[in-house]
């Protein structure tokens, strides 16, 4: 979803190239039609490589924020020396103000989710601290960030792991998976804050070409099923809870992001990533807490998942980060109004 507003909009930029990569290609780990064992999951993990630095690109950027916010370690991972950090507006925290949660990097490979959360803290969060108690978890999955992976080191999708007891519906693209260290740590730190009612939760994500070329084939191989090619939308979109769509709030976010990048159009079937479009740039899904999604980790009345598309030829990392910041700011501005 990161193209300039003057660039021509391609409906589905990767329709042919990415589907061609995914269709009929056997994933290199496991036996087709047979779910992975622990040995194959370990093999998968051992063949992932560190490609960037969590310490340099994330932790180091939190240091200067300590002069303005409370930055605390809330958990660590057993695989690798990774610590996770929470940032909150402790100096202005008040029980009389509504509470807002922003999460990034639940899927570690989705760069602008992490960098957008940090950019919001560095440039905008102070402006909203008089109105809201703000908590930001900028990188929920640091191992995934360094290795540029959707899953965690145990080959589990962290963004399906927030309700391991949720109902699994065969064939559904959104199904809960086992609990992870990442999700368990998030749940614990949120509980420690003692917030009885959250107002808002914005979970920052991306939809990338590698969803189709790597991660969907990997998931199919892991689960012992056939990979079904899909289309990657070219544009920004949001994910809404069908039971609580908050249409005016969603529109405000879409309109805010539109000033930075274009909004994803539906495909020929009127859908985005196989889900129904319920208003411009918004897909509707079952309640996120039933699916194990991070967007359902609180009881917030206003909750959504953002989806930025970073693989457009005219996209820049700065635009992607700006789109995430614009989404958060538009969401909060609407709640203030």
mmCIF file with all atom_site columns, C-alpha atoms in Angstrom, residues 8-210:
data_model
loop_
_atom_site.group_PDB
_atom_site.id
_atom_site.type_symbol
_atom_site.label_atom_id
_atom_site.label_alt_id
_atom_site.label_comp_id
_atom_site.label_asym_id
_atom_site.label_entity_id
_atom_site.label_seq_id
_atom_site.pdbx_PDB_ins_code
_atom_site.Cartn_x
_atom_site.Cartn_y
_atom_site.Cartn_z
_atom_site.occupancy
_atom_site.B_iso_or_equiv
_atom_site.pdbx_formal_charge
_atom_site.auth_seq_id
_atom_site.auth_comp_id
_atom_site.auth_asym_id
_atom_site.auth_atom_id
_atom_site.pdbx_PDB_model_num
ATOM 1   C CA . UNK A 1 8   ? -1.013  4.812   -11.487 1.00 0.00 ? 8   UNK A CA 1
ATOM 2   C CA . UNK A 1 9   ? -2.914  2.237   -9.452  1.00 0.00 ? 9   UNK A CA 1
ATOM 3   C CA . UNK A 1 10  ? -2.521  -1.383  -10.504 1.00 0.00 ? 10  UNK A CA 1
ATOM 4   C CA . UNK A 1 11  ? -5.400  -3.492  -9.259  1.00 0.00 ? 11  UNK A CA 1
ATOM 5   C CA . UNK A 1 12  ? -3.345  -6.523  -8.261  1.00 0.00 ? 12  UNK A CA 1
ATOM 6   C CA . UNK A 1 13  ? 0.284   -5.901  -9.015  1.00 0.00 ? 13  UNK A CA 1
ATOM 7   C CA . UNK A 1 14  ? 1.512   -9.421  -8.455  1.00 0.00 ? 14  UNK A CA 1
ATOM 8   C CA . UNK A 1 15  ? -1.419  -11.373 -9.844  1.00 0.00 ? 15  UNK A CA 1
ATOM 9   C CA . UNK A 1 16  ? 0.577   -13.201 -12.506 1.00 0.00 ? 16  UNK A CA 1
ATOM 10  C CA . UNK A 1 17  ? 4.148   -13.213 -11.270 1.00 0.00 ? 17  UNK A CA 1
ATOM 11  C CA . UNK A 1 18  ? 3.481   -14.223 -7.681  1.00 0.00 ? 18  UNK A CA 1
ATOM 12  C CA . UNK A 1 19  ? 0.811   -16.776 -8.522  1.00 0.00 ? 19  UNK A CA 1
ATOM 13  C CA . UNK A 1 20  ? 3.184   -18.301 -11.038 1.00 0.00 ? 20  UNK A CA 1
ATOM 14  C CA . UNK A 1 21  ? 5.837   -18.594 -8.342  1.00 0.00 ? 21  UNK A CA 1
ATOM 15  C CA . UNK A 1 22  ? 3.414   -20.237 -5.927  1.00 0.00 ? 22  UNK A CA 1
ATOM 16  C CA . UNK A 1 23  ? 1.449   -22.510 -8.218  1.00 0.00 ? 23  UNK A CA 1
ATOM 17  C CA . UNK A 1 24  ? 2.719   -26.041 -8.548  1.00 0.00 ? 24  UNK A CA 1
ATOM 18  C CA . UNK A 1 25  ? 5.947   -25.391 -6.667  1.00 0.00 ? 25  UNK A CA 1
ATOM 19  C CA . UNK A 1 26  ? 6.817   -27.949 -4.039  1.00 0.00 ? 26  UNK A CA 1
ATOM 20  C CA . UNK A 1 27  ? 8.056   -26.468 -0.780  1.00 0.00 ? 27  UNK A CA 1
ATOM 21  C CA . UNK A 1 28  ? 11.573  -27.790 -0.099  1.00 0.00 ? 28  UNK A CA 1
ATOM 22  C CA . UNK A 1 29  ? 10.816  -29.124 3.406   1.00 0.00 ? 29  UNK A CA 1
ATOM 23  C CA . UNK A 1 30  ? 8.594   -32.097 4.196   1.00 0.00 ? 30  UNK A CA 1
ATOM 24  C CA . UNK A 1 31  ? 6.569   -34.603 2.196   1.00 0.00 ? 31  UNK A CA 1
ATOM 25  C CA . UNK A 1 32  ? 3.603   -33.331 0.167   1.00 0.00 ? 32  UNK A CA 1
ATOM 26  C CA . UNK A 1 33  ? 0.344   -34.140 1.884   1.00 0.00 ? 33  UNK A CA 1
ATOM 27  C CA . UNK A 1 34  ? 1.991   -34.987 5.223   1.00 0.00 ? 34  UNK A CA 1
ATOM 28  C CA . UNK A 1 35  ? 2.060   -32.522 8.124   1.00 0.00 ? 35  UNK A CA 1
ATOM 29  C CA . UNK A 1 36  ? 5.470   -31.639 9.486   1.00 0.00 ? 36  UNK A CA 1
ATOM 30  C CA . UNK A 1 37  ? 6.864   -33.424 12.485  1.00 0.00 ? 37  UNK A CA 1
ATOM 31  C CA . UNK A 1 38  ? 8.976   -31.688 15.115  1.00 0.00 ? 38  UNK A CA 1
ATOM 32  C CA . UNK A 1 39  ? 12.063  -32.730 13.172  1.00 0.00 ? 39  UNK A CA 1
ATOM 33  C CA . UNK A 1 40  ? 10.879  -30.924 10.054  1.00 0.00 ? 40  UNK A CA 1
ATOM 34  C CA . UNK A 1 41  ? 9.970   -27.820 12.045  1.00 0.00 ? 41  UNK A CA 1
ATOM 35  C CA . UNK A 1 42  ? 13.465  -27.854 13.535  1.00 0.00 ? 42  UNK A CA 1
ATOM 36  C CA . UNK A 1 43  ? 14.956  -28.257 10.066  1.00 0.00 ? 43  UNK A CA 1
ATOM 37  C CA . UNK A 1 44  ? 12.908  -25.279 8.909   1.00 0.00 ? 44  UNK A CA 1
ATOM 38  C CA . UNK A 1 45  ? 14.191  -23.157 11.799  1.00 0.00 ? 45  UNK A CA 1
ATOM 39  C CA . UNK A 1 46  ? 17.797  -24.216 11.287  1.00 0.00 ? 46  UNK A CA 1
ATOM 40  C CA . UNK A 1 47  ? 17.662  -23.179 7.635   1.00 0.00 ? 47  UNK A CA 1
ATOM 41  C CA . UNK A 1 48  ? 16.468  -19.635 8.417   1.00 0.00 ? 48  UNK A CA 1
ATOM 42  C CA . UNK A 1 49  ? 19.207  -17.008 8.390   1.00 0.00 ? 49  UNK A CA 1
ATOM 43  C CA . UNK A 1 50  ? 19.620  -13.732 10.231  1.00 0.00 ? 50  UNK A CA 1
ATOM 44  C CA . UNK A 1 51  ? 19.269  -10.971 7.645   1.00 0.00 ? 51  UNK A CA 1
ATOM 45  C CA . UNK A 1 52  ? 19.145  -7.790  9.721   1.00 0.00 ? 52  UNK A CA 1
ATOM 46  C CA . UNK A 1 53  ? 19.772  -6.567  13.242  1.00 0.00 ? 53  UNK A CA 1
ATOM 47  C CA . UNK A 1 54  ? 16.991  -6.290  15.797  1.00 0.00 ? 54  UNK A CA 1
ATOM 48  C CA . UNK A 1 55  ? 19.466  -4.624  18.178  1.00 0.00 ? 55  UNK A CA 1
ATOM 49  C CA . UNK A 1 56  ? 20.468  -1.935  15.692  1.00 0.00 ? 56  UNK A CA 1
ATOM 50  C CA . UNK A 1 57  ? 17.173  -1.351  13.909  1.00 0.00 ? 57  UNK A CA 1
ATOM 51  C CA . UNK A 1 58  ? 14.751  -1.659  16.828  1.00 0.00 ? 58  UNK A CA 1
ATOM 52  C CA . UNK A 1 59  ? 16.299  -1.677  20.300  1.00 0.00 ? 59  UNK A CA 1
ATOM 53  C CA . UNK A 1 60  ? 18.727  1.144   19.550  1.00 0.00 ? 60  UNK A CA 1
ATOM 54  C CA . UNK A 1 61  ? 15.842  3.327   18.326  1.00 0.00 ? 61  UNK A CA 1
ATOM 55  C CA . UNK A 1 62  ? 14.065  2.893   21.654  1.00 0.00 ? 62  UNK A CA 1
ATOM 56  C CA . UNK A 1 63  ? 16.959  4.382   23.619  1.00 0.00 ? 63  UNK A CA 1
ATOM 57  C CA . UNK A 1 64  ? 16.275  8.058   22.763  1.00 0.00 ? 64  UNK A CA 1
ATOM 58  C CA . UNK A 1 65  ? 12.588  7.523   23.551  1.00 0.00 ? 65  UNK A CA 1
ATOM 59  C CA . UNK A 1 66  ? 13.441  6.906   27.221  1.00 0.00 ? 66  UNK A CA 1
ATOM 60  C CA . UNK A 1 67  ? 13.636  10.667  27.763  1.00 0.00 ? 67  UNK A CA 1
ATOM 61  C CA . UNK A 1 68  ? 9.940   10.962  26.868  1.00 0.00 ? 68  UNK A CA 1
ATOM 62  C CA . UNK A 1 69  ? 8.358   7.618   27.677  1.00 0.00 ? 69  UNK A CA 1
ATOM 63  C CA . UNK A 1 70  ? 8.620   4.634   29.966  1.00 0.00 ? 70  UNK A CA 1
ATOM 64  C CA . UNK A 1 71  ? 10.481  1.886   28.074  1.00 0.00 ? 71  UNK A CA 1
ATOM 65  C CA . UNK A 1 72  ? 10.457  -1.478  29.831  1.00 0.00 ? 72  UNK A CA 1
ATOM 66  C CA . UNK A 1 73  ? 11.395  -5.047  29.011  1.00 0.00 ? 73  UNK A CA 1
ATOM 67  C CA . UNK A 1 74  ? 8.331   -7.265  29.201  1.00 0.00 ? 74  UNK A CA 1
ATOM 68  C CA . UNK A 1 75  ? 9.630   -10.605 27.964  1.00 0.00 ? 75  UNK A CA 1
ATOM 69  C CA . UNK A 1 76  ? 12.327  -12.616 26.234  1.00 0.00 ? 76  UNK A CA 1
ATOM 70  C CA . UNK A 1 77  ? 12.507  -15.535 23.835  1.00 0.00 ? 77  UNK A CA 1
ATOM 71  C CA . UNK A 1 78  ? 14.113  -18.876 24.608  1.00 0.00 ? 78  UNK A CA 1
ATOM 72  C CA . UNK A 1 79  ? 15.582  -19.117 21.102  1.00 0.00 ? 79  UNK A CA 1
ATOM 73  C CA . UNK A 1 80  ? 18.242  -16.447 20.689  1.00 0.00 ? 80  UNK A CA 1
ATOM 74  C CA . UNK A 1 81  ? 19.000  -13.479 22.899  1.00 0.00 ? 81  UNK A CA 1
ATOM 75  C CA . UNK A 1 82  ? 15.868  -11.474 22.165  1.00 0.00 ? 82  UNK A CA 1
ATOM 76  C CA . UNK A 1 83  ? 14.109  -9.186  24.599  1.00 0.00 ? 83  UNK A CA 1
ATOM 77  C CA . UNK A 1 84  ? 10.763  -7.512  23.924  1.00 0.00 ? 84  UNK A CA 1
ATOM 78  C CA . UNK A 1 85  ? 9.951   -3.980  24.995  1.00 0.00 ? 85  UNK A CA 1
ATOM 79  C CA . UNK A 1 86  ? 6.852   -1.984  25.867  1.00 0.00 ? 86  UNK A CA 1
ATOM 80  C CA . UNK A 1 87  ? 6.701   1.800   25.586  1.00 0.00 ? 87  UNK A CA 1
ATOM 81  C CA . UNK A 1 88  ? 4.036   3.801   27.391  1.00 0.00 ? 88  UNK A CA 1
ATOM 82  C CA . UNK A 1 89  ? 3.138   7.344   28.348  1.00 0.00 ? 89  UNK A CA 1
ATOM 83  C CA . UNK A 1 90  ? 3.734   6.721   32.047  1.00 0.00 ? 90  UNK A CA 1
ATOM 84  C CA . UNK A 1 91  ? 4.411   10.362  32.999  1.00 0.00 ? 91  UNK A CA 1
ATOM 85  C CA . UNK A 1 92  ? 0.928   11.406  31.880  1.00 0.00 ? 92  UNK A CA 1
ATOM 86  C CA . UNK A 1 93  ? -0.845  8.140   32.713  1.00 0.00 ? 93  UNK A CA 1
ATOM 87  C CA . UNK A 1 94  ? -4.194  8.684   34.414  1.00 0.00 ? 94  UNK A CA 1
ATOM 88  C CA . UNK A 1 95  ? -7.036  6.369   35.335  1.00 0.00 ? 95  UNK A CA 1
ATOM 89  C CA . UNK A 1 96  ? -9.367  9.046   33.982  1.00 0.00 ? 96  UNK A CA 1
ATOM 90  C CA . UNK A 1 97  ? -8.094  8.733   30.407  1.00 0.00 ? 97  UNK A CA 1
ATOM 91  C CA . UNK A 1 98  ? -8.980  6.044   27.835  1.00 0.00 ? 98  UNK A CA 1
ATOM 92  C CA . UNK A 1 99  ? -6.296  3.502   26.977  1.00 0.00 ? 99  UNK A CA 1
ATOM 93  C CA . UNK A 1 100 ? -4.864  2.887   23.517  1.00 0.00 ? 100 UNK A CA 1
ATOM 94  C CA . UNK A 1 101 ? -2.692  -0.025  22.382  1.00 0.00 ? 101 UNK A CA 1
ATOM 95  C CA . UNK A 1 102 ? -0.513  -0.057  19.259  1.00 0.00 ? 102 UNK A CA 1
ATOM 96  C CA . UNK A 1 103 ? 1.267   -3.275  18.300  1.00 0.00 ? 103 UNK A CA 1
ATOM 97  C CA . UNK A 1 104 ? 3.853   -3.825  15.576  1.00 0.00 ? 104 UNK A CA 1
ATOM 98  C CA . UNK A 1 105 ? 5.916   -6.723  14.338  1.00 0.00 ? 105 UNK A CA 1
ATOM 99  C CA . UNK A 1 106 ? 3.518   -9.479  15.370  1.00 0.00 ? 106 UNK A CA 1
ATOM 100 C CA . UNK A 1 107 ? 4.674   -10.820 12.029  1.00 0.00 ? 107 UNK A CA 1
ATOM 101 C CA . UNK A 1 108 ? 8.335   -9.921  12.346  1.00 0.00 ? 108 UNK A CA 1
ATOM 102 C CA . UNK A 1 109 ? 9.020   -9.745  8.615   1.00 0.00 ? 109 UNK A CA 1
ATOM 103 C CA . UNK A 1 110 ? 6.492   -6.940  8.111   1.00 0.00 ? 110 UNK A CA 1
ATOM 104 C CA . UNK A 1 111 ? 8.963   -4.105  8.423   1.00 0.00 ? 111 UNK A CA 1
ATOM 105 C CA . UNK A 1 112 ? 6.701   -1.055  8.439   1.00 0.00 ? 112 UNK A CA 1
ATOM 106 C CA . UNK A 1 113 ? 4.653   -2.506  11.287  1.00 0.00 ? 113 UNK A CA 1
ATOM 107 C CA . UNK A 1 114 ? 7.758   -2.260  13.467  1.00 0.00 ? 114 UNK A CA 1
ATOM 108 C CA . UNK A 1 115 ? 9.260   0.916   12.048  1.00 0.00 ? 115 UNK A CA 1
ATOM 109 C CA . UNK A 1 116 ? 5.858   2.603   11.803  1.00 0.00 ? 116 UNK A CA 1
ATOM 110 C CA . UNK A 1 117 ? 5.226   1.950   15.504  1.00 0.00 ? 117 UNK A CA 1
ATOM 111 C CA . UNK A 1 118 ? 8.621   3.429   16.373  1.00 0.00 ? 118 UNK A CA 1
ATOM 112 C CA . UNK A 1 119 ? 8.011   6.413   14.070  1.00 0.00 ? 119 UNK A CA 1
ATOM 113 C CA . UNK A 1 120 ? 4.672   7.072   15.771  1.00 0.00 ? 120 UNK A CA 1
ATOM 114 C CA . UNK A 1 121 ? 6.420   7.114   19.138  1.00 0.00 ? 121 UNK A CA 1
ATOM 115 C CA . UNK A 1 122 ? 9.215   9.359   17.902  1.00 0.00 ? 122 UNK A CA 1
ATOM 116 C CA . UNK A 1 123 ? 7.064   11.911  16.086  1.00 0.00 ? 123 UNK A CA 1
ATOM 117 C CA . UNK A 1 124 ? 3.406   11.819  17.152  1.00 0.00 ? 124 UNK A CA 1
ATOM 118 C CA . UNK A 1 125 ? 2.686   10.003  20.412  1.00 0.00 ? 125 UNK A CA 1
ATOM 119 C CA . UNK A 1 126 ? 3.413   12.983  22.671  1.00 0.00 ? 126 UNK A CA 1
ATOM 120 C CA . UNK A 1 127 ? 0.714   14.961  20.877  1.00 0.00 ? 127 UNK A CA 1
ATOM 121 C CA . UNK A 1 128 ? -1.900  12.439  22.012  1.00 0.00 ? 128 UNK A CA 1
ATOM 122 C CA . UNK A 1 129 ? -0.629  11.797  25.546  1.00 0.00 ? 129 UNK A CA 1
ATOM 123 C CA . UNK A 1 130 ? -2.907  14.443  27.052  1.00 0.00 ? 130 UNK A CA 1
ATOM 124 C CA . UNK A 1 131 ? -5.948  12.626  25.681  1.00 0.00 ? 131 UNK A CA 1
ATOM 125 C CA . UNK A 1 132 ? -4.979  8.967   25.969  1.00 0.00 ? 132 UNK A CA 1
ATOM 126 C CA . UNK A 1 133 ? -2.920  6.513   27.958  1.00 0.00 ? 133 UNK A CA 1
ATOM 127 C CA . UNK A 1 134 ? -0.802  5.005   25.178  1.00 0.00 ? 134 UNK A CA 1
ATOM 128 C CA . UNK A 1 135 ? 0.981   1.646   25.148  1.00 0.00 ? 135 UNK A CA 1
ATOM 129 C CA . UNK A 1 136 ? 3.105   0.610   22.165  1.00 0.00 ? 136 UNK A CA 1
ATOM 130 C CA . UNK A 1 137 ? 4.663   -2.834  21.676  1.00 0.00 ? 137 UNK A CA 1
ATOM 131 C CA . UNK A 1 138 ? 6.811   -2.045  18.631  1.00 0.00 ? 138 UNK A CA 1
ATOM 132 C CA . UNK A 1 139 ? 8.186   -5.504  17.829  1.00 0.00 ? 139 UNK A CA 1
ATOM 133 C CA . UNK A 1 140 ? 6.289   -8.468  19.202  1.00 0.00 ? 140 UNK A CA 1
ATOM 134 C CA . UNK A 1 141 ? 8.332   -11.021 17.195  1.00 0.00 ? 141 UNK A CA 1
ATOM 135 C CA . UNK A 1 142 ? 12.031  -10.076 17.233  1.00 0.00 ? 142 UNK A CA 1
ATOM 136 C CA . UNK A 1 143 ? 13.293  -13.420 15.898  1.00 0.00 ? 143 UNK A CA 1
ATOM 137 C CA . UNK A 1 144 ? 10.939  -13.031 12.940  1.00 0.00 ? 144 UNK A CA 1
ATOM 138 C CA . UNK A 1 145 ? 12.205  -9.486  12.447  1.00 0.00 ? 145 UNK A CA 1
ATOM 139 C CA . UNK A 1 146 ? 15.847  -10.540 12.213  1.00 0.00 ? 146 UNK A CA 1
ATOM 140 C CA . UNK A 1 147 ? 15.207  -13.568 9.993   1.00 0.00 ? 147 UNK A CA 1
ATOM 141 C CA . UNK A 1 148 ? 12.442  -11.838 7.971   1.00 0.00 ? 148 UNK A CA 1
ATOM 142 C CA . UNK A 1 149 ? 9.938   -14.574 8.742   1.00 0.00 ? 149 UNK A CA 1
ATOM 143 C CA . UNK A 1 150 ? 6.196   -14.607 9.310   1.00 0.00 ? 150 UNK A CA 1
ATOM 144 C CA . UNK A 1 151 ? 6.369   -17.438 11.843  1.00 0.00 ? 151 UNK A CA 1
ATOM 145 C CA . UNK A 1 152 ? 8.251   -17.609 15.104  1.00 0.00 ? 152 UNK A CA 1
ATOM 146 C CA . UNK A 1 153 ? 11.163  -20.002 15.679  1.00 0.00 ? 153 UNK A CA 1
ATOM 147 C CA . UNK A 1 154 ? 8.752   -22.864 16.383  1.00 0.00 ? 154 UNK A CA 1
ATOM 148 C CA . UNK A 1 155 ? 7.048   -22.511 12.981  1.00 0.00 ? 155 UNK A CA 1
ATOM 149 C CA . UNK A 1 156 ? 3.892   -21.071 14.558  1.00 0.00 ? 156 UNK A CA 1
ATOM 150 C CA . UNK A 1 157 ? 2.150   -17.952 13.282  1.00 0.00 ? 157 UNK A CA 1
ATOM 151 C CA . UNK A 1 158 ? 2.198   -15.483 16.198  1.00 0.00 ? 158 UNK A CA 1
ATOM 152 C CA . UNK A 1 159 ? -0.824  -13.704 14.743  1.00 0.00 ? 159 UNK A CA 1
ATOM 153 C CA . UNK A 1 160 ? -2.895  -16.836 15.161  1.00 0.00 ? 160 UNK A CA 1
ATOM 154 C CA . UNK A 1 161 ? -1.596  -17.674 18.640  1.00 0.00 ? 161 UNK A CA 1
ATOM 155 C CA . UNK A 1 162 ? -3.519  -15.323 20.933  1.00 0.00 ? 162 UNK A CA 1
ATOM 156 C CA . UNK A 1 163 ? -6.356  -17.789 21.543  1.00 0.00 ? 163 UNK A CA 1
ATOM 157 C CA . UNK A 1 164 ? -5.123  -21.390 21.185  1.00 0.00 ? 164 UNK A CA 1
ATOM 158 C CA . UNK A 1 165 ? -8.526  -22.645 22.347  1.00 0.00 ? 165 UNK A CA 1
ATOM 159 C CA . UNK A 1 166 ? -10.370 -20.937 19.506  1.00 0.00 ? 166 UNK A CA 1
ATOM 160 C CA . UNK A 1 167 ? -12.423 -22.899 17.002  1.00 0.00 ? 167 UNK A CA 1
ATOM 161 C CA . UNK A 1 168 ? -10.612 -24.320 13.971  1.00 0.00 ? 168 UNK A CA 1
ATOM 162 C CA . UNK A 1 169 ? -12.748 -24.280 10.823  1.00 0.00 ? 169 UNK A CA 1
ATOM 163 C CA . UNK A 1 170 ? -11.284 -26.487 8.052   1.00 0.00 ? 170 UNK A CA 1
ATOM 164 C CA . UNK A 1 171 ? -10.429 -24.501 4.938   1.00 0.00 ? 171 UNK A CA 1
ATOM 165 C CA . UNK A 1 172 ? -10.693 -21.103 6.607   1.00 0.00 ? 172 UNK A CA 1
ATOM 166 C CA . UNK A 1 173 ? -7.704  -18.816 6.032   1.00 0.00 ? 173 UNK A CA 1
ATOM 167 C CA . UNK A 1 174 ? -7.910  -17.500 9.594   1.00 0.00 ? 174 UNK A CA 1
ATOM 168 C CA . UNK A 1 175 ? -7.606  -20.279 12.184  1.00 0.00 ? 175 UNK A CA 1
ATOM 169 C CA . UNK A 1 176 ? -6.077  -20.244 15.673  1.00 0.00 ? 176 UNK A CA 1
ATOM 170 C CA . UNK A 1 177 ? -2.720  -21.925 16.281  1.00 0.00 ? 177 UNK A CA 1
ATOM 171 C CA . UNK A 1 178 ? -0.894  -22.950 19.501  1.00 0.00 ? 178 UNK A CA 1
ATOM 172 C CA . UNK A 1 179 ? 0.171   -20.326 22.016  1.00 0.00 ? 179 UNK A CA 1
ATOM 173 C CA . UNK A 1 180 ? 3.633   -18.834 21.513  1.00 0.00 ? 180 UNK A CA 1
ATOM 174 C CA . UNK A 1 181 ? 6.180   -17.170 23.754  1.00 0.00 ? 181 UNK A CA 1
ATOM 175 C CA . UNK A 1 182 ? 5.430   -13.978 21.844  1.00 0.00 ? 182 UNK A CA 1
ATOM 176 C CA . UNK A 1 183 ? 1.681   -13.992 22.442  1.00 0.00 ? 183 UNK A CA 1
ATOM 177 C CA . UNK A 1 184 ? 2.002   -15.235 26.022  1.00 0.00 ? 184 UNK A CA 1
ATOM 178 C CA . UNK A 1 185 ? 4.330   -12.345 26.862  1.00 0.00 ? 185 UNK A CA 1
ATOM 179 C CA . UNK A 1 186 ? 1.981   -9.794  25.286  1.00 0.00 ? 186 UNK A CA 1
ATOM 180 C CA . UNK A 1 187 ? -1.014  -11.131 27.199  1.00 0.00 ? 187 UNK A CA 1
ATOM 181 C CA . UNK A 1 188 ? 0.968   -11.058 30.455  1.00 0.00 ? 188 UNK A CA 1
ATOM 182 C CA . UNK A 1 189 ? 2.197   -7.474  30.078  1.00 0.00 ? 189 UNK A CA 1
ATOM 183 C CA . UNK A 1 190 ? -1.260  -6.200  29.176  1.00 0.00 ? 190 UNK A CA 1
ATOM 184 C CA . UNK A 1 191 ? -2.727  -7.964  32.191  1.00 0.00 ? 191 UNK A CA 1
ATOM 185 C CA . UNK A 1 192 ? -0.075  -6.368  34.418  1.00 0.00 ? 192 UNK A CA 1
ATOM 186 C CA . UNK A 1 193 ? -1.270  -2.899  33.410  1.00 0.00 ? 193 UNK A CA 1
ATOM 187 C CA . UNK A 1 194 ? -4.639  -3.493  35.059  1.00 0.00 ? 194 UNK A CA 1
ATOM 188 C CA . UNK A 1 195 ? -6.656  -1.825  32.304  1.00 0.00 ? 195 UNK A CA 1
ATOM 189 C CA . UNK A 1 196 ? -10.279 -2.846  32.770  1.00 0.00 ? 196 UNK A CA 1
ATOM 190 C CA . UNK A 1 197 ? -11.493 -1.465  29.437  1.00 0.00 ? 197 UNK A CA 1
ATOM 191 C CA . UNK A 1 198 ? -9.389  -0.553  26.418  1.00 0.00 ? 198 UNK A CA 1
ATOM 192 C CA . UNK A 1 199 ? -10.724 2.010   24.002  1.00 0.00 ? 199 UNK A CA 1
ATOM 193 C CA . UNK A 1 200 ? -8.622  1.282   20.938  1.00 0.00 ? 200 UNK A CA 1
ATOM 194 C CA . UNK A 1 201 ? -6.131  -1.231  19.550  1.00 0.00 ? 201 UNK A CA 1
ATOM 195 C CA . UNK A 1 202 ? -4.349  -0.792  16.212  1.00 0.00 ? 202 UNK A CA 1
ATOM 196 C CA . UNK A 1 203 ? -2.236  -3.740  15.067  1.00 0.00 ? 203 UNK A CA 1
ATOM 197 C CA . UNK A 1 204 ? 0.227   -2.755  12.319  1.00 0.00 ? 204 UNK A CA 1
ATOM 198 C CA . UNK A 1 205 ? 0.850   -5.242  9.498   1.00 0.00 ? 205 UNK A CA 1
ATOM 199 C CA . UNK A 1 206 ? 1.816   -5.631  5.851   1.00 0.00 ? 206 UNK A CA 1
ATOM 200 C CA . UNK A 1 207 ? 0.624   -7.846  3.001   1.00 0.00 ? 207 UNK A CA 1
ATOM 201 C CA . UNK A 1 208 ? 3.683   -8.705  0.888   1.00 0.00 ? 208 UNK A CA 1
ATOM 202 C CA . UNK A 1 209 ? 4.483   -10.601 -2.282  1.00 0.00 ? 209 UNK A CA 1
ATOM 203 C CA . UNK A 1 210 ? 6.317   -13.158 -0.146  1.00 0.00 ? 210 UNK A CA 1
#
